[in-house]
PDB file of C-alpha atoms in Angstrom:
ATOM      1  CA  UNK A 146     -12.863 -17.752  43.715  1.00 65.00           C
ATOM      2  CA  UNK A 147     -10.635 -14.684  43.569  1.00 70.00           C
ATOM      3  CA  UNK A 148      -7.429 -15.233  41.604  1.00 84.00           C
ATOM      4  CA  UNK A 149      -4.122 -14.544  43.371  1.00 83.00           C
ATOM      5  CA  UNK A 150      -3.153 -12.253  40.492  1.00 89.00           C
ATOM      6  CA  UNK A 151      -6.265 -10.140  41.040  1.00 91.00           C
ATOM      7  CA  UNK A 152      -5.548  -9.946  44.751  1.00 92.00           C
ATOM      8  CA  UNK A 153      -1.978  -8.829  43.986  1.00 94.00           C
ATOM      9  CA  UNK A 154      -3.215  -6.167  41.564  1.00 95.00           C
ATOM     10  CA  UNK A 155      -5.910  -4.883  43.924  1.00 95.00           C
ATOM     11  CA  UNK A 156      -3.536  -4.673  46.868  1.00 97.00           C
ATOM     12  CA  UNK A 157      -0.816  -2.989  44.783  1.00 97.00           C
ATOM     13  CA  UNK A 158      -3.147  -0.374  43.316  1.00 97.00           C
ATOM     14  CA  UNK A 159      -4.687   0.295  46.711  1.00 97.00           C
ATOM     15  CA  UNK A 160      -1.216   0.790  48.181  1.00 98.00           C
ATOM     16  CA  UNK A 161      -0.251   3.175  45.358  1.00 98.00           C
ATOM     17  CA  UNK A 162      -3.461   5.194  45.714  1.00 97.00           C
ATOM     18  CA  UNK A 163      -3.133   5.651  49.471  1.00 97.00           C
ATOM     19  CA  UNK A 164       0.570   6.437  49.192  1.00 98.00           C
ATOM     20  CA  UNK A 165       0.264   9.013  46.393  1.00 98.00           C
ATOM     21  CA  UNK A 166      -2.897  10.607  47.760  1.00 97.00           C
ATOM     22  CA  UNK A 167      -1.406  11.202  51.198  1.00 97.00           C
ATOM     23  CA  UNK A 168       1.981  12.335  49.900  1.00 97.00           C
ATOM     24  CA  UNK A 169       0.208  14.810  47.629  1.00 96.00           C
ATOM     25  CA  UNK A 170      -2.057  15.966  50.448  1.00 96.00           C
ATOM     26  CA  UNK A 171       0.899  16.656  52.741  1.00 96.00           C
ATOM     27  CA  UNK A 172       3.007  18.255  50.009  1.00 96.00           C
ATOM     28  CA  UNK A 173       0.393  20.307  48.171  1.00 95.00           C
ATOM     29  CA  UNK A 174      -1.562  22.145  50.836  1.00 92.00           C
ATOM     30  CA  UNK A 175      -4.278  19.551  51.380  1.00 92.00           C
ATOM     31  CA  UNK A 176      -4.829  18.550  47.748  1.00 94.00           C
ATOM     32  CA  UNK A 177      -6.436  15.162  47.121  1.00 95.00           C
ATOM     33  CA  UNK A 178      -5.059  13.585  43.951  1.00 95.00           C
ATOM     34  CA  UNK A 179      -6.819  10.201  44.048  1.00 93.00           C
ATOM     35  CA  UNK A 180     -10.433  11.393  44.145  1.00 86.00           C
ATOM     36  CA  UNK A 181     -12.466  14.541  43.564  1.00 89.00           C
ATOM     37  CA  UNK A 182     -14.877  14.269  46.520  1.00 89.00           C
ATOM     38  CA  UNK A 183     -12.414  15.672  49.021  1.00 88.00           C
ATOM     39  CA  UNK A 184     -11.461  18.505  46.689  1.00 90.00           C
ATOM     40  CA  UNK A 185     -15.099  19.537  46.276  1.00 91.00           C
ATOM     41  CA  UNK A 186     -15.367  19.734  50.064  1.00 91.00           C
ATOM     42  CA  UNK A 187     -12.123  21.667  50.372  1.00 88.00           C
ATOM     43  CA  UNK A 188     -13.146  24.105  47.622  1.00 90.00           C
ATOM     44  CA  UNK A 189     -16.392  24.760  49.468  1.00 92.00           C
ATOM     45  CA  UNK A 190     -14.461  25.256  52.686  1.00 88.00           C
ATOM     46  CA  UNK A 191     -12.029  27.626  51.021  1.00 85.00           C
ATOM     47  CA  UNK A 192     -14.840  29.698  49.540  1.00 88.00           C
ATOM     48  CA  UNK A 193     -16.596  29.900  52.902  1.00 89.00           C
ATOM     49  CA  UNK A 194     -13.465  30.623  54.920  1.00 83.00           C
ATOM     50  CA  UNK A 195     -10.506  31.634  52.733  1.00 80.00           C
ATOM     51  CA  UNK A 196      -7.100  30.679  54.075  1.00 74.00           C
ATOM     52  CA  UNK A 197      -3.967  32.751  54.001  1.00 61.00           C
ATOM     53  CA  UNK A 198      -2.276  30.262  51.673  1.00 63.00           C
ATOM     54  CA  UNK A 199      -4.370  31.034  48.575  1.00 76.00           C
ATOM     55  CA  UNK A 200      -4.828  27.375  47.715  1.00 87.00           C
ATOM     56  CA  UNK A 201      -8.177  27.665  45.919  1.00 91.00           C
ATOM     57  CA  UNK A 202      -6.703  27.727  42.399  1.00 92.00           C
ATOM     58  CA  UNK A 203      -4.632  24.603  43.064  1.00 93.00           C
ATOM     59  CA  UNK A 204      -7.737  22.668  44.111  1.00 92.00           C
ATOM     60  CA  UNK A 205      -9.878  24.065  41.308  1.00 94.00           C
ATOM     61  CA  UNK A 206      -7.350  23.029  38.655  1.00 95.00           C
ATOM     62  CA  UNK A 207      -7.139  19.504  40.074  1.00 95.00           C
ATOM     63  CA  UNK A 208     -10.735  18.773  39.028  1.00 95.00           C
ATOM     64  CA  UNK A 209     -10.345  19.361  35.243  1.00 96.00           C
ATOM     65  CA  UNK A 210      -6.945  17.659  35.421  1.00 97.00           C
ATOM     66  CA  UNK A 211      -8.532  14.596  37.019  1.00 97.00           C
ATOM     67  CA  UNK A 212     -11.299  14.681  34.401  1.00 97.00           C
ATOM     68  CA  UNK A 213      -8.725  14.903  31.606  1.00 98.00           C
ATOM     69  CA  UNK A 214      -6.950  11.817  32.945  1.00 98.00           C
ATOM     70  CA  UNK A 215     -10.230   9.885  32.915  1.00 98.00           C
ATOM     71  CA  UNK A 216     -11.172  11.043  29.409  1.00 98.00           C
ATOM     72  CA  UNK A 217      -7.767  10.316  27.872  1.00 97.00           C
ATOM     73  CA  UNK A 218      -7.761   6.889  29.548  1.00 98.00           C
ATOM     74  CA  UNK A 219     -11.139   6.164  27.973  1.00 97.00           C
ATOM     75  CA  UNK A 220      -9.892   7.258  24.544  1.00 97.00           C
ATOM     76  CA  UNK A 221      -6.844   5.036  24.958  1.00 96.00           C
ATOM     77  CA  UNK A 222      -9.141   2.166  25.915  1.00 95.00           C
ATOM     78  CA  UNK A 223     -11.150   2.743  22.717  1.00 95.00           C
ATOM     79  CA  UNK A 224      -7.983   2.753  20.623  1.00 95.00           C
ATOM     80  CA  UNK A 225      -6.697  -0.463  22.180  1.00 94.00           C
ATOM     81  CA  UNK A 226     -10.055  -2.134  21.544  1.00 92.00           C
ATOM     82  CA  UNK A 227      -9.925  -1.064  17.893  1.00 94.00           C
ATOM     83  CA  UNK A 228      -6.385  -2.417  17.515  1.00 93.00           C
ATOM     84  CA  UNK A 229      -7.268  -5.544  19.559  1.00 91.00           C
ATOM     85  CA  UNK A 230      -4.606  -4.766  22.152  1.00 91.00           C
ATOM     86  CA  UNK A 231      -4.901  -5.336  25.874  1.00 92.00           C
ATOM     87  CA  UNK A 232      -5.285  -1.817  27.354  1.00 94.00           C
ATOM     88  CA  UNK A 233      -4.097  -2.740  30.864  1.00 94.00           C
ATOM     89  CA  UNK A 234      -0.416  -2.088  30.186  1.00 94.00           C
ATOM     90  CA  UNK A 235      -0.893   1.201  28.278  1.00 95.00           C
ATOM     91  CA  UNK A 236      -3.152   2.515  31.032  1.00 97.00           C
ATOM     92  CA  UNK A 237      -0.650   1.619  33.737  1.00 97.00           C
ATOM     93  CA  UNK A 238       2.166   3.192  31.709  1.00 97.00           C
ATOM     94  CA  UNK A 239       0.119   6.356  31.192  1.00 98.00           C
ATOM     95  CA  UNK A 240      -0.379   6.604  34.936  1.00 98.00           C
ATOM     96  CA  UNK A 241       3.357   6.017  35.444  1.00 98.00           C
ATOM     97  CA  UNK A 242       4.279   8.870  33.077  1.00 98.00           C
ATOM     98  CA  UNK A 243       1.860  11.304  34.709  1.00 98.00           C
ATOM     99  CA  UNK A 244       2.976  10.457  38.245  1.00 98.00           C
ATOM    100  CA  UNK A 245       6.624  10.695  37.184  1.00 98.00           C
ATOM    101  CA  UNK A 246       5.799  14.184  35.894  1.00 98.00           C
ATOM    102  CA  UNK A 247       4.135  14.903  39.240  1.00 98.00           C
ATOM    103  CA  UNK A 248       7.363  13.995  41.024  1.00 98.00           C
ATOM    104  CA  UNK A 249       9.616  15.964  38.664  1.00 98.00           C
ATOM    105  CA  UNK A 250       7.457  19.085  38.866  1.00 97.00           C
ATOM    106  CA  UNK A 251       7.360  18.809  42.647  1.00 97.00           C
ATOM    107  CA  UNK A 252      11.114  18.443  42.859  1.00 97.00           C
ATOM    108  CA  UNK A 253      11.586  21.455  40.592  1.00 96.00           C
ATOM    109  CA  UNK A 254       9.219  23.525  42.761  1.00 94.00           C
ATOM    110  CA  UNK A 255      10.869  22.519  46.053  1.00 87.00           C
ATOM    111  CA  UNK A 256      12.051  23.394  48.621  1.00 84.00           C
ATOM    112  CA  UNK A 257       9.981  26.564  49.037  1.00 81.00           C
ATOM    113  CA  UNK A 258       6.556  25.502  47.844  1.00 87.00           C
ATOM    114  CA  UNK A 259       4.042  28.234  47.068  1.00 91.00           C
ATOM    115  CA  UNK A 260       0.448  27.203  46.382  1.00 89.00           C
ATOM    116  CA  UNK A 261       0.233  29.680  43.503  1.00 89.00           C
ATOM    117  CA  UNK A 262       3.611  28.914  41.914  1.00 93.00           C
ATOM    118  CA  UNK A 263       3.274  27.588  38.334  1.00 94.00           C
ATOM    119  CA  UNK A 264       5.296  24.440  39.017  1.00 96.00           C
ATOM    120  CA  UNK A 265       3.192  23.635  42.081  1.00 96.00           C
ATOM    121  CA  UNK A 266       0.028  24.016  40.007  1.00 96.00           C
ATOM    122  CA  UNK A 267       1.510  21.772  37.324  1.00 97.00           C
ATOM    123  CA  UNK A 268       2.507  19.187  39.923  1.00 97.00           C
ATOM    124  CA  UNK A 269      -1.004  19.117  41.356  1.00 96.00           C
ATOM    125  CA  UNK A 270      -2.575  18.764  37.926  1.00 97.00           C
ATOM    126  CA  UNK A 271      -0.237  15.941  36.894  1.00 98.00           C
ATOM    127  CA  UNK A 272      -0.853  14.077  40.148  1.00 98.00           C
ATOM    128  CA  UNK A 273      -4.620  14.430  39.789  1.00 97.00           C
ATOM    129  CA  UNK A 274      -4.502  13.374  36.128  1.00 98.00           C
ATOM    130  CA  UNK A 275      -2.427  10.309  36.997  1.00 98.00           C
ATOM    131  CA  UNK A 276      -4.869   9.207  39.647  1.00 98.00           C
ATOM    132  CA  UNK A 277      -7.734   9.955  37.259  1.00 97.00           C
ATOM    133  CA  UNK A 278      -6.213   7.323  34.995  1.00 98.00           C
ATOM    134  CA  UNK A 279      -6.178   4.812  37.865  1.00 97.00           C
ATOM    135  CA  UNK A 280      -9.821   5.565  38.611  1.00 97.00           C
ATOM    136  CA  UNK A 281     -10.734   5.076  34.954  1.00 97.00           C
ATOM    137  CA  UNK A 282      -8.726   1.853  34.689  1.00 96.00           C
ATOM    138  CA  UNK A 283     -10.602   0.552  37.724  1.00 95.00           C
ATOM    139  CA  UNK A 284     -13.882   1.031  35.869  1.00 94.00           C
ATOM    140  CA  UNK A 285     -12.727   0.006  32.406  1.00 94.00           C
ATOM    141  CA  UNK A 286     -10.255  -2.851  32.815  1.00 93.00           C
ATOM    142  CA  UNK A 287     -10.106  -3.782  36.491  1.00 94.00           C
ATOM    143  CA  UNK A 288     -13.797  -3.756  37.354  1.00 92.00           C
ATOM    144  CA  UNK A 289     -13.421  -7.287  38.710  1.00 91.00           C
ATOM    145  CA  UNK A 290     -11.387  -5.796  41.558  1.00 93.00           C
ATOM    146  CA  UNK A 291     -12.576  -3.792  44.530  1.00 94.00           C
ATOM    147  CA  UNK A 292     -12.220  -0.032  43.972  1.00 94.00           C
ATOM    148  CA  UNK A 293      -8.675   1.002  44.834  1.00 95.00           C
ATOM    149  CA  UNK A 294      -8.898   4.789  45.170  1.00 94.00           C
ATOM    150  CA  UNK A 295     -12.070   5.580  47.149  1.00 89.00           C
ATOM    151  CA  UNK A 296     -12.577   3.506  50.283  1.00 94.00           C
ATOM    152  CA  UNK A 297     -15.934   4.624  51.694  1.00 93.00           C
ATOM    153  CA  UNK A 298     -17.970   2.055  49.778  1.00 94.00           C
ATOM    154  CA  UNK A 299     -15.359  -0.622  50.430  1.00 95.00           C
ATOM    155  CA  UNK A 300     -15.411  -0.058  54.175  1.00 96.00           C
ATOM    156  CA  UNK A 301     -19.214  -0.079  54.194  1.00 97.00           C
ATOM    157  CA  UNK A 302     -19.265  -3.410  52.369  1.00 95.00           C
ATOM    158  CA  UNK A 303     -16.638  -4.877  54.689  1.00 97.00           C
ATOM    159  CA  UNK A 304     -18.642  -3.928  57.757  1.00 97.00           C
ATOM    160  CA  UNK A 305     -21.838  -5.405  56.324  1.00 96.00           C
ATOM    161  CA  UNK A 306     -20.089  -8.664  55.432  1.00 96.00           C
ATOM    162  CA  UNK A 307     -18.284  -8.769  58.791  1.00 96.00           C
ATOM    163  CA  UNK A 308     -21.644  -8.410  60.538  1.00 96.00           C
ATOM    164  CA  UNK A 309     -23.039 -11.289  58.487  1.00 95.00           C
ATOM    165  CA  UNK A 310     -20.048 -13.458  59.341  1.00 95.00           C
ATOM    166  CA  UNK A 311     -20.214 -12.601  63.033  1.00 95.00           C
ATOM    167  CA  UNK A 312     -23.903 -13.514  63.186  1.00 94.00           C
ATOM    168  CA  UNK A 313     -23.533 -16.757  61.240  1.00 91.00           C
ATOM    169  CA  UNK A 314     -25.384 -15.480  58.166  1.00 90.00           C
ATOM    170  CA  UNK A 315     -22.431 -15.447  55.797  1.00 88.00           C
ATOM    171  CA  UNK A 316     -22.341 -17.583  52.660  1.00 92.00           C
ATOM    172  CA  UNK A 317     -19.099 -18.574  50.900  1.00 91.00           C
ATOM    173  CA  UNK A 318     -19.748 -15.714  48.458  1.00 92.00           C
ATOM    174  CA  UNK A 319     -19.902 -13.246  51.339  1.00 94.00           C
ATOM    175  CA  UNK A 320     -16.591 -14.496  52.752  1.00 93.00           C
ATOM    176  CA  UNK A 321     -14.966 -14.238  49.342  1.00 92.00           C
ATOM    177  CA  UNK A 322     -16.313 -10.709  48.864  1.00 93.00           C
ATOM    178  CA  UNK A 323     -15.041  -9.730  52.310  1.00 95.00           C
ATOM    179  CA  UNK A 324     -11.505 -10.811  51.370  1.00 92.00           C
ATOM    180  CA  UNK A 325     -11.776  -9.071  47.989  1.00 93.00           C
ATOM    181  CA  UNK A 326     -12.516  -5.724  49.643  1.00 95.00           C
ATOM    182  CA  UNK A 327     -10.580  -6.083  52.905  1.00 96.00           C
ATOM    183  CA  UNK A 328      -7.061  -6.403  51.529  1.00 96.00           C
ATOM    184  CA  UNK A 329      -7.137  -3.359  49.201  1.00 96.00           C
ATOM    185  CA  UNK A 330      -8.553  -1.264  52.069  1.00 97.00           C
ATOM    186  CA  UNK A 331      -5.742  -2.423  54.344  1.00 97.00           C
ATOM    187  CA  UNK A 332      -3.192  -1.726  51.613  1.00 97.00           C
ATOM    188  CA  UNK A 333      -4.643   1.759  51.090  1.00 97.00           C
ATOM    189  CA  UNK A 334      -4.383   2.488  54.827  1.00 97.00           C
ATOM    190  CA  UNK A 335      -0.776   1.287  54.922  1.00 98.00           C
ATOM    191  CA  UNK A 336      -0.043   3.379  51.833  1.00 98.00           C
ATOM    192  CA  UNK A 337      -1.477   6.470  53.534  1.00 97.00           C
ATOM    193  CA  UNK A 338       0.776   6.035  56.553  1.00 97.00           C
ATOM    194  CA  UNK A 339       3.817   5.289  54.417  1.00 98.00           C
ATOM    195  CA  UNK A 340       3.193   8.099  51.922  1.00 97.00           C
ATOM    196  CA  UNK A 341       2.786  10.810  54.536  1.00 97.00           C
ATOM    197  CA  UNK A 342       5.820   9.671  56.504  1.00 97.00           C
ATOM    198  CA  UNK A 343       7.978   9.237  53.403  1.00 98.00           C
ATOM    199  CA  UNK A 344       7.221  12.741  52.175  1.00 97.00           C
ATOM    200  CA  UNK A 345       8.293  14.218  55.498  1.00 96.00           C
ATOM    201  CA  UNK A 346      11.616  12.413  55.192  1.00 97.00           C
ATOM    202  CA  UNK A 347      12.350  12.555  51.459  1.00 97.00           C
ATOM    203  CA  UNK A 348      10.136  15.219  49.902  1.00 96.00           C
ATOM    204  CA  UNK A 349       8.930  14.447  46.400  1.00 97.00           C
ATOM    205  CA  UNK A 350      11.579  11.731  46.060  1.00 98.00           C
ATOM    206  CA  UNK A 351       9.182   9.673  48.155  1.00 98.00           C
ATOM    207  CA  UNK A 352       7.224   8.917  44.977  1.00 98.00           C
ATOM    208  CA  UNK A 353      10.010   6.682  43.651  1.00 98.00           C
ATOM    209  CA  UNK A 354       8.738   3.490  45.385  1.00 97.00           C
ATOM    210  CA  UNK A 355       5.200   4.081  44.080  1.00 98.00           C
ATOM    211  CA  UNK A 356       6.571   4.583  40.574  1.00 98.00           C
ATOM    212  CA  UNK A 357       8.684   1.430  40.858  1.00 98.00           C
ATOM    213  CA  UNK A 358       5.644  -0.604  41.911  1.00 97.00           C
ATOM    214  CA  UNK A 359       3.582   0.868  39.092  1.00 97.00           C
ATOM    215  CA  UNK A 360       6.312   0.084  36.559  1.00 96.00           C
ATOM    216  CA  UNK A 361       6.458  -3.506  37.803  1.00 96.00           C
ATOM    217  CA  UNK A 362       2.691  -3.856  37.427  1.00 96.00           C
ATOM    218  CA  UNK A 363       2.922  -2.508  33.876  1.00 94.00           C
ATOM    219  CA  UNK A 364       5.482  -5.168  32.952  1.00 92.00           C
ATOM    220  CA  UNK A 365       3.196  -8.021  34.005  1.00 90.00           C
ATOM    221  CA  UNK A 366       0.566  -9.519  31.696  1.00 82.00           C
ATOM    222  CA  UNK A 367      -2.958  -8.901  32.940  1.00 79.00           C
ATOM    223  CA  UNK A 368      -5.876 -10.800  31.370  1.00 75.00           C
ATOM    224  CA  UNK A 369      -8.414  -8.944  29.279  1.00 68.00           C
ATOM    225  CA  UNK A 370     -11.811  -8.856  31.056  1.00 60.00           C
ATOM    226  CA  UNK A 371     -14.240 -11.393  29.593  1.00 53.00           C
ATOM    227  CA  UNK A 372     -16.821  -8.823  28.383  1.00 50.00           C
ATOM    228  CA  UNK A 373     -14.141  -6.759  26.688  1.00 44.00           C
ATOM    229  CA  UNK A 374     -12.585  -9.802  25.069  1.00 43.00           C
ATOM    230  CA  UNK A 375     -15.993 -10.906  23.797  1.00 42.00           C
ATOM    231  CA  UNK A 376     -16.699  -7.463  22.403  1.00 44.00           C
ATOM    232  CA  UNK A 377     -13.393  -7.383  20.572  1.00 45.00           C
ATOM    233  CA  UNK A 378     -13.962 -10.844  19.133  1.00 42.00           C
ATOM    234  CA  UNK A 379     -17.374  -9.725  17.844  1.00 39.00           C
TER     235      UNK A 379
END
C-alpha cells in the first residue's frame, strides 16, 4: 500500500514541476525547463521555420544545462552513498539553489526580456539544470513514486488502469497503481495552470511559492530506498 508520505512527496514534486515548467515556458519564449523532449521539438521547429525572436540559442543551451543538472545530481548521489548519508535532502536543496538562481536571474533580466540577453540565457540554463536535478532524483531516490516531470507515460498508465476498473478487470494492485499515478498528474496539471497565471501577475516573483514548497520538502526526513540502503550496508 502506498504510504501517505510518498503520496505527499509525489503530489508536491508534480505540483512544482508543472508550476516551474509553465512559468518558464511563458517567461522564456517557450522554453521547457522540466524535460528535454519539448525542447528537441522546438529546436527542430526553429530550424525549419526560424522566428523573429531568435530563441534558438536559449533552447539549445537548455539541453546541456539539463544534462549537467542530472550528472551533478548523480555525482552527489555517489558521494552521499560513500559517506552513508541520505541523498534526498541534498538533492532537494541543490534543486532549490538552482531554481532560486533561476528566479534571481529572471528578475535581473526583467522587465524587458530579450531571448539573446546573457541574463535570460543564464536564467534558462539554471531553470533547466534545476529541473534536471528533479528528474535525476526521481530515478535515483524517488523511483518508488510515479514520475513527476513527464506526464505522457503517467497518463497512458492511468487510462489503461481506468479501463480495467471500468470493465471489472482491476485487481487491488491496479487500483493502488491508479492512485499512485493519478494524483501527481492532477497536481502537475494544477501546477501548470497556477504557474502560468502567477507569472502573468507577478513575473519571476511567482517562483517564490515553488521555492517555499521545495524548501519545506528538503526539511522533512525521507526514507532511504531499500535497495540503496542495502547497498550502503554491504
